[in-house]
Short mmCIF file of N, CA and C in Angstrom, two decimals:
data_model
loop_
_atom_site.label_atom_id
_atom_site.label_comp_id
_atom_site.label_asym_id
_atom_site.label_seq_id
_atom_site.Cartn_x
_atom_site.Cartn_y
_atom_site.Cartn_z
N MET C 1 105.12 82.57 88.14
CA MET C 1 105.12 84.02 88.08
C MET C 1 106.48 84.47 87.58
N PRO C 2 106.56 85.19 86.46
CA PRO C 2 107.85 85.61 85.92
C PRO C 2 108.51 86.65 86.84
N LEU C 3 109.83 86.64 86.86
CA LEU C 3 110.59 87.58 87.67
C LEU C 3 111.12 88.70 86.80
N ARG C 4 111.20 89.87 87.35
CA ARG C 4 111.80 91.02 86.67
C ARG C 4 112.76 91.65 87.65
N PHE C 5 114.00 91.82 87.26
CA PHE C 5 115.00 92.43 88.13
C PHE C 5 115.12 93.90 87.76
N GLU C 6 115.07 94.75 88.76
CA GLU C 6 115.11 96.19 88.55
C GLU C 6 116.39 96.77 89.12
N GLN C 7 116.71 97.97 88.70
CA GLN C 7 117.89 98.66 89.19
C GLN C 7 117.67 99.04 90.66
N PRO C 8 118.73 99.06 91.45
CA PRO C 8 118.59 99.43 92.86
C PRO C 8 118.11 100.87 93.02
N ALA C 9 117.46 101.13 94.14
CA ALA C 9 116.90 102.44 94.42
C ALA C 9 117.97 103.50 94.64
N VAL C 10 119.23 103.09 94.86
CA VAL C 10 120.29 104.09 95.07
C VAL C 10 120.48 104.94 93.83
N GLU C 11 120.04 104.46 92.69
CA GLU C 11 120.14 105.21 91.45
C GLU C 11 119.09 106.33 91.40
N HIS C 12 118.07 106.22 92.26
CA HIS C 12 116.97 107.18 92.27
C HIS C 12 117.42 108.50 92.88
N ARG C 13 117.07 109.58 92.23
CA ARG C 13 117.40 110.91 92.71
C ARG C 13 116.55 111.24 93.93
N LEU C 14 117.17 111.70 95.01
CA LEU C 14 116.43 112.11 96.20
C LEU C 14 115.58 113.32 95.88
N GLN C 15 114.39 113.36 96.43
CA GLN C 15 113.48 114.48 96.19
C GLN C 15 113.46 115.38 97.41
N SER C 16 113.47 116.67 97.18
CA SER C 16 113.38 117.64 98.26
C SER C 16 111.92 118.02 98.49
N ARG C 17 111.54 118.06 99.77
CA ARG C 17 110.19 118.53 100.11
C ARG C 17 110.24 119.83 100.89
N ALA C 18 111.46 120.29 101.22
CA ALA C 18 111.60 121.47 102.07
C ALA C 18 110.91 122.69 101.44
N HIS C 19 111.06 122.89 100.15
CA HIS C 19 110.48 124.06 99.50
C HIS C 19 108.95 123.94 99.36
N ILE C 20 108.43 122.72 99.51
CA ILE C 20 106.98 122.50 99.42
C ILE C 20 106.34 122.66 100.79
N GLY C 21 107.06 122.22 101.82
CA GLY C 21 106.54 122.32 103.17
C GLY C 21 105.74 121.10 103.60
N VAL C 22 106.00 119.92 103.01
CA VAL C 22 105.34 118.69 103.40
C VAL C 22 106.23 117.97 104.41
N THR C 23 105.68 117.69 105.59
CA THR C 23 106.46 117.04 106.65
C THR C 23 106.50 115.53 106.43
N ASP C 24 107.43 114.86 107.13
CA ASP C 24 107.49 113.40 107.07
C ASP C 24 106.17 112.79 107.53
N ALA C 25 105.61 113.32 108.61
CA ALA C 25 104.35 112.79 109.14
C ALA C 25 103.22 112.95 108.13
N GLU C 26 103.17 114.08 107.44
CA GLU C 26 102.12 114.28 106.42
C GLU C 26 102.31 113.32 105.25
N ALA C 27 103.55 113.09 104.84
CA ALA C 27 103.81 112.17 103.73
C ALA C 27 103.35 110.76 104.09
N VAL C 28 103.69 110.30 105.29
CA VAL C 28 103.28 108.96 105.72
C VAL C 28 101.77 108.86 105.79
N THR C 29 101.12 109.88 106.34
CA THR C 29 99.66 109.88 106.44
C THR C 29 99.02 109.79 105.06
N MET C 30 99.56 110.52 104.10
CA MET C 30 99.00 110.48 102.74
C MET C 30 99.25 109.14 102.07
N PHE C 31 100.44 108.55 102.25
CA PHE C 31 100.70 107.23 101.69
C PHE C 31 99.68 106.22 102.21
N ALA C 32 99.47 106.26 103.52
CA ALA C 32 98.60 105.28 104.17
C ALA C 32 97.12 105.54 103.91
N ALA C 33 96.78 106.70 103.40
CA ALA C 33 95.37 107.06 103.22
C ALA C 33 94.70 106.30 102.08
N TYR C 34 95.45 105.83 101.11
CA TYR C 34 94.81 105.23 99.95
C TYR C 34 95.04 103.72 99.81
N ARG C 35 95.75 103.12 100.73
CA ARG C 35 95.93 101.67 100.71
C ARG C 35 96.51 101.22 102.04
N LEU C 36 96.43 99.92 102.30
CA LEU C 36 97.11 99.39 103.47
C LEU C 36 98.61 99.58 103.25
N PHE C 37 99.28 100.18 104.20
CA PHE C 37 100.67 100.58 104.06
C PHE C 37 101.32 100.42 105.42
N GLY C 38 102.05 99.32 105.62
CA GLY C 38 102.59 99.04 106.94
C GLY C 38 104.10 99.03 106.99
N PHE C 39 104.61 99.19 108.20
CA PHE C 39 106.04 99.20 108.45
C PHE C 39 106.45 97.94 109.20
N TRP C 40 107.69 97.52 109.02
CA TRP C 40 108.18 96.32 109.71
C TRP C 40 109.68 96.42 109.95
N ARG C 41 110.13 95.53 110.86
CA ARG C 41 111.56 95.43 111.17
C ARG C 41 111.90 93.98 111.48
N MET C 42 112.99 93.52 110.91
CA MET C 42 113.50 92.18 111.19
C MET C 42 114.78 92.34 112.00
N ASP C 43 114.78 91.82 113.23
CA ASP C 43 115.95 91.85 114.09
C ASP C 43 116.80 90.64 113.73
N LEU C 44 117.97 90.85 113.17
CA LEU C 44 118.79 89.74 112.68
C LEU C 44 119.42 88.93 113.81
N GLU C 45 119.65 89.55 114.97
CA GLU C 45 120.22 88.80 116.10
C GLU C 45 119.25 87.77 116.63
N THR C 46 117.99 88.16 116.77
CA THR C 46 116.99 87.26 117.36
C THR C 46 116.14 86.53 116.33
N GLY C 47 116.10 87.06 115.09
CA GLY C 47 115.23 86.50 114.08
C GLY C 47 113.78 86.94 114.22
N HIS C 48 113.53 87.87 115.16
CA HIS C 48 112.17 88.34 115.38
C HIS C 48 111.78 89.36 114.31
N PHE C 49 110.50 89.31 113.94
CA PHE C 49 109.92 90.19 112.93
C PHE C 49 108.80 90.97 113.60
N PHE C 50 108.90 92.30 113.58
CA PHE C 50 107.90 93.17 114.20
C PHE C 50 107.20 93.95 113.08
N ALA C 51 105.89 94.16 113.22
CA ALA C 51 105.14 94.82 112.14
C ALA C 51 104.01 95.67 112.69
N SER C 52 103.68 96.70 111.92
CA SER C 52 102.57 97.59 112.28
C SER C 52 101.23 96.92 111.97
N GLU C 53 100.17 97.60 112.36
CA GLU C 53 98.82 97.08 112.22
C GLU C 53 98.47 96.74 110.78
N ASP C 54 98.87 97.61 109.82
CA ASP C 54 98.52 97.35 108.42
C ASP C 54 99.17 96.08 107.88
N VAL C 55 100.39 95.78 108.31
CA VAL C 55 101.03 94.53 107.86
C VAL C 55 100.23 93.34 108.36
N HIS C 56 99.82 93.40 109.62
CA HIS C 56 98.99 92.32 110.16
C HIS C 56 97.70 92.17 109.34
N GLN C 57 97.10 93.29 108.97
CA GLN C 57 95.85 93.24 108.20
C GLN C 57 96.08 92.69 106.80
N ILE C 58 97.17 93.08 106.16
CA ILE C 58 97.48 92.58 104.82
C ILE C 58 97.56 91.05 104.83
N PHE C 59 98.16 90.49 105.87
CA PHE C 59 98.33 89.04 105.98
C PHE C 59 97.20 88.37 106.75
N ASP C 60 96.18 89.14 107.12
CA ASP C 60 95.03 88.64 107.87
C ASP C 60 95.48 87.91 109.13
N LEU C 61 96.34 88.59 109.89
CA LEU C 61 96.85 88.06 111.16
C LEU C 61 96.33 88.94 112.30
N PRO C 62 96.08 88.35 113.47
CA PRO C 62 95.68 89.18 114.61
C PRO C 62 96.84 90.09 115.01
N TYR C 63 96.51 91.34 115.38
CA TYR C 63 97.56 92.30 115.73
C TYR C 63 98.14 92.03 117.10
N SER C 64 99.46 92.19 117.19
CA SER C 64 100.19 92.14 118.44
C SER C 64 101.40 93.05 118.28
N ASP C 65 101.78 93.75 119.35
CA ASP C 65 102.97 94.58 119.22
C ASP C 65 104.25 93.79 119.50
N GLY C 66 104.12 92.50 119.75
CA GLY C 66 105.27 91.62 119.92
C GLY C 66 105.68 91.05 118.56
N PRO C 67 106.62 90.11 118.57
CA PRO C 67 107.06 89.50 117.31
C PRO C 67 105.92 88.78 116.59
N VAL C 68 105.94 88.88 115.27
CA VAL C 68 104.95 88.22 114.42
C VAL C 68 105.29 86.74 114.33
N ASN C 69 104.28 85.90 114.27
CA ASN C 69 104.47 84.48 114.05
C ASN C 69 104.85 84.29 112.57
N LEU C 70 106.14 84.13 112.30
CA LEU C 70 106.61 84.05 110.91
C LEU C 70 106.11 82.81 110.19
N THR C 71 105.90 81.72 110.91
CA THR C 71 105.36 80.52 110.28
C THR C 71 103.97 80.81 109.74
N GLU C 72 103.16 81.49 110.54
CA GLU C 72 101.80 81.83 110.11
C GLU C 72 101.83 82.85 108.98
N LEU C 73 102.68 83.86 109.08
CA LEU C 73 102.79 84.86 108.04
C LEU C 73 103.21 84.22 106.72
N MET C 74 104.25 83.40 106.75
CA MET C 74 104.74 82.76 105.52
C MET C 74 103.70 81.82 104.91
N SER C 75 102.83 81.24 105.73
CA SER C 75 101.81 80.34 105.20
C SER C 75 100.78 81.09 104.35
N ARG C 76 100.72 82.40 104.50
CA ARG C 76 99.77 83.21 103.72
C ARG C 76 100.34 83.60 102.36
N ILE C 77 101.63 83.40 102.17
CA ILE C 77 102.30 83.76 100.91
C ILE C 77 102.24 82.57 99.96
N HIS C 78 102.03 82.86 98.69
CA HIS C 78 101.96 81.80 97.67
C HIS C 78 103.20 80.92 97.76
N GLU C 79 103.00 79.64 97.67
CA GLU C 79 104.08 78.66 97.83
C GLU C 79 105.27 78.94 96.92
N GLU C 80 105.03 79.35 95.68
CA GLU C 80 106.12 79.61 94.73
C GLU C 80 106.95 80.84 95.11
N ASP C 81 106.37 81.73 95.91
CA ASP C 81 107.06 82.98 96.27
C ASP C 81 107.84 82.89 97.58
N ARG C 82 107.56 81.90 98.40
CA ARG C 82 108.18 81.82 99.73
C ARG C 82 109.69 81.70 99.69
N LEU C 83 110.23 80.84 98.85
CA LEU C 83 111.67 80.64 98.79
C LEU C 83 112.38 81.93 98.36
N LEU C 84 111.82 82.63 97.39
CA LEU C 84 112.43 83.88 96.92
C LEU C 84 112.47 84.91 98.04
N ILE C 85 111.43 84.97 98.85
CA ILE C 85 111.40 85.92 99.95
C ILE C 85 112.48 85.59 100.98
N ALA C 86 112.60 84.32 101.32
CA ALA C 86 113.63 83.90 102.28
C ALA C 86 115.02 84.22 101.73
N GLU C 87 115.24 83.97 100.45
CA GLU C 87 116.54 84.27 99.84
C GLU C 87 116.80 85.77 99.81
N THR C 88 115.76 86.56 99.59
CA THR C 88 115.92 88.01 99.54
C THR C 88 116.40 88.55 100.88
N PHE C 89 115.78 88.10 101.98
CA PHE C 89 116.22 88.54 103.30
C PHE C 89 117.64 88.08 103.59
N GLU C 90 117.98 86.88 103.17
CA GLU C 90 119.33 86.37 103.39
C GLU C 90 120.36 87.21 102.64
N GLN C 91 120.09 87.53 101.38
CA GLN C 91 121.01 88.33 100.57
C GLN C 91 121.13 89.75 101.12
N ALA C 92 120.00 90.32 101.56
CA ALA C 92 120.02 91.69 102.09
C ALA C 92 120.89 91.76 103.35
N SER C 93 120.78 90.76 104.21
CA SER C 93 121.58 90.77 105.43
C SER C 93 123.05 90.45 105.14
N LEU C 94 123.30 89.53 104.22
CA LEU C 94 124.67 89.15 103.89
C LEU C 94 125.43 90.29 103.22
N TYR C 95 124.79 90.96 102.25
CA TYR C 95 125.46 92.00 101.48
C TYR C 95 125.10 93.42 101.93
N ARG C 96 124.26 93.52 102.97
CA ARG C 96 123.87 94.81 103.54
C ARG C 96 123.29 95.74 102.48
N VAL C 97 122.30 95.26 101.78
CA VAL C 97 121.69 96.01 100.69
C VAL C 97 120.18 96.14 100.90
N GLY C 98 119.59 96.99 100.09
CA GLY C 98 118.14 97.14 100.07
C GLY C 98 117.53 96.27 98.99
N PHE C 99 116.22 96.16 98.99
CA PHE C 99 115.52 95.32 98.02
C PHE C 99 114.06 95.73 97.92
N HIS C 100 113.42 95.22 96.89
CA HIS C 100 111.97 95.27 96.83
C HIS C 100 111.51 94.08 96.01
N TYR C 101 110.34 93.58 96.34
CA TYR C 101 109.79 92.47 95.58
C TYR C 101 108.28 92.50 95.65
N VAL C 102 107.69 91.92 94.64
CA VAL C 102 106.23 91.80 94.53
C VAL C 102 105.91 90.32 94.62
N TYR C 103 104.92 89.98 95.40
CA TYR C 103 104.58 88.58 95.61
C TYR C 103 103.09 88.44 95.88
N ARG C 104 102.64 87.21 95.94
CA ARG C 104 101.22 86.91 96.10
C ARG C 104 100.91 86.49 97.53
N VAL C 105 99.81 87.07 98.07
CA VAL C 105 99.35 86.75 99.41
C VAL C 105 97.91 86.29 99.32
N ASP C 106 97.60 85.23 100.04
CA ASP C 106 96.25 84.68 100.09
C ASP C 106 95.25 85.78 100.45
N ASN C 107 94.22 85.95 99.61
CA ASN C 107 93.23 86.98 99.89
C ASN C 107 92.08 86.47 100.75
N ARG C 108 92.14 85.22 101.18
CA ARG C 108 91.13 84.57 102.03
C ARG C 108 89.77 84.43 101.35
N HIS C 109 89.77 84.54 99.99
CA HIS C 109 88.55 84.35 99.19
C HIS C 109 88.82 83.39 98.04
N GLY C 110 89.80 82.53 98.20
CA GLY C 110 90.10 81.56 97.16
C GLY C 110 91.09 82.03 96.11
N GLY C 111 91.68 83.19 96.29
CA GLY C 111 92.65 83.71 95.32
C GLY C 111 93.80 84.40 96.03
N TYR C 112 94.50 85.24 95.27
CA TYR C 112 95.66 85.94 95.80
C TYR C 112 95.59 87.41 95.45
N LYS C 113 96.16 88.24 96.31
CA LYS C 113 96.32 89.66 96.04
C LYS C 113 97.80 89.93 95.88
N MET C 114 98.13 90.97 95.15
CA MET C 114 99.52 91.33 94.94
C MET C 114 99.97 92.30 96.03
N VAL C 115 101.15 92.03 96.58
CA VAL C 115 101.71 92.81 97.67
C VAL C 115 103.15 93.15 97.31
N ARG C 116 103.59 94.32 97.73
CA ARG C 116 104.98 94.72 97.49
C ARG C 116 105.63 95.03 98.83
N SER C 117 106.86 94.56 99.00
CA SER C 117 107.66 94.90 100.17
C SER C 117 108.94 95.56 99.70
N VAL C 118 109.33 96.60 100.40
CA VAL C 118 110.56 97.33 100.13
C VAL C 118 111.34 97.36 101.44
N GLY C 119 112.60 96.97 101.41
CA GLY C 119 113.38 96.93 102.64
C GLY C 119 114.78 97.45 102.44
N GLN C 120 115.43 97.76 103.55
CA GLN C 120 116.83 98.18 103.49
C GLN C 120 117.55 97.69 104.74
N PHE C 121 118.80 97.36 104.57
CA PHE C 121 119.63 96.93 105.68
C PHE C 121 119.91 98.13 106.56
N ARG C 122 119.90 97.91 107.88
CA ARG C 122 120.19 98.98 108.83
C ARG C 122 121.16 98.44 109.87
N ASP C 123 122.24 99.17 110.08
CA ASP C 123 123.22 98.79 111.10
C ASP C 123 123.70 100.08 111.75
N ASP C 124 122.95 100.51 112.77
CA ASP C 124 123.29 101.75 113.44
C ASP C 124 123.00 101.64 114.93
N VAL C 125 122.98 102.75 115.64
CA VAL C 125 122.78 102.73 117.08
C VAL C 125 121.41 102.17 117.47
N SER C 126 120.44 102.22 116.57
CA SER C 126 119.12 101.68 116.88
C SER C 126 119.07 100.17 116.69
N GLY C 127 120.14 99.58 116.21
CA GLY C 127 120.19 98.12 116.09
C GLY C 127 120.34 97.66 114.66
N GLY C 128 120.97 96.51 114.50
CA GLY C 128 121.15 95.92 113.18
C GLY C 128 119.90 95.19 112.76
N GLY C 129 119.66 95.16 111.50
CA GLY C 129 118.49 94.45 111.01
C GLY C 129 118.07 94.96 109.65
N ILE C 130 116.86 94.64 109.30
CA ILE C 130 116.28 95.08 108.04
C ILE C 130 114.97 95.77 108.38
N VAL C 131 114.76 96.95 107.84
CA VAL C 131 113.52 97.69 108.04
C VAL C 131 112.84 97.87 106.69
N GLY C 132 111.53 98.02 106.71
CA GLY C 132 110.86 98.18 105.44
C GLY C 132 109.39 98.52 105.55
N ILE C 133 108.76 98.52 104.38
CA ILE C 133 107.33 98.75 104.25
C ILE C 133 106.73 97.62 103.44
N THR C 134 105.45 97.39 103.64
CA THR C 134 104.69 96.45 102.82
C THR C 134 103.36 97.10 102.50
N TYR C 135 102.93 96.99 101.24
CA TYR C 135 101.64 97.54 100.87
C TYR C 135 100.99 96.68 99.80
N GLU C 136 99.66 96.79 99.72
CA GLU C 136 98.90 96.07 98.70
C GLU C 136 98.84 96.90 97.43
N PHE C 137 98.86 96.21 96.30
CA PHE C 137 98.55 96.88 95.04
C PHE C 137 97.05 97.02 94.96
N VAL C 138 96.61 98.07 94.35
CA VAL C 138 95.17 98.25 94.15
C VAL C 138 94.90 98.24 92.66
N GLU C 139 93.65 97.96 92.31
CA GLU C 139 93.30 97.96 90.90
C GLU C 139 93.52 99.35 90.32
N LYS C 140 93.85 99.38 89.04
CA LYS C 140 94.09 100.66 88.38
C LYS C 140 92.77 101.19 87.82
N LEU C 141 92.04 101.85 88.68
CA LEU C 141 90.77 102.46 88.32
C LEU C 141 90.84 103.93 88.67
N ARG C 142 90.07 104.75 87.97
CA ARG C 142 89.99 106.16 88.35
C ARG C 142 89.09 106.26 89.56
N ILE C 143 89.64 106.80 90.63
CA ILE C 143 88.90 106.90 91.89
C ILE C 143 89.14 108.27 92.48
N VAL C 144 88.09 108.86 93.01
CA VAL C 144 88.21 110.09 93.78
C VAL C 144 87.65 109.78 95.15
N GLY C 145 88.39 110.15 96.20
CA GLY C 145 87.92 109.91 97.56
C GLY C 145 88.14 111.14 98.41
N PHE C 146 87.19 111.41 99.28
CA PHE C 146 87.30 112.54 100.19
C PHE C 146 87.28 112.02 101.61
N GLU C 147 88.02 112.71 102.48
CA GLU C 147 87.99 112.32 103.89
C GLU C 147 86.63 112.70 104.46
N ASP C 148 86.16 111.88 105.35
CA ASP C 148 84.89 112.14 106.02
C ASP C 148 85.16 112.85 107.33
N GLY C 149 84.78 114.08 107.43
CA GLY C 149 84.95 114.77 108.71
C GLY C 149 86.19 115.60 108.81
N GLY C 150 87.33 115.08 108.96
CA GLY C 150 88.55 115.77 109.36
C GLY C 150 88.95 116.96 108.54
N THR C 151 90.09 117.47 108.84
CA THR C 151 90.64 118.62 108.16
C THR C 151 91.12 118.20 106.77
N PRO C 152 90.84 119.01 105.75
CA PRO C 152 91.30 118.66 104.38
C PRO C 152 92.81 118.53 104.32
N ILE C 153 93.27 117.64 103.48
CA ILE C 153 94.71 117.45 103.30
C ILE C 153 95.24 118.54 102.40
#
């Protein structure tokens, strides 16, 4: 799988939502509405990795609110991508930087699906570590979907 290096996200202009009136909670709900979109945290002191329900589902792991079994999680990632992921976490913690990468995860049907993880180093009162999101890529098709029941977005 060829690699492509991109410019860091710090170059990206921050977007204001105040004048629109979209809350953080609404933004997260909308992100998660159209694909599996999970949050995670790596505690660098303990080496423990904690993840939300969607991350567990992406990797086809049983959900637990305790630390994720990293051996099992890594076994779901394509063999060629595992070393790069380990190096990415090492570099992020060493240089205290953010990152993103796209890699292949076993789809449990004899193939692989594409997954993207975005992370950033965090060293504050809530604890040192790396926090991030992971989501699946979806096919590029024109799709319209409506919520069933609830209040319109």
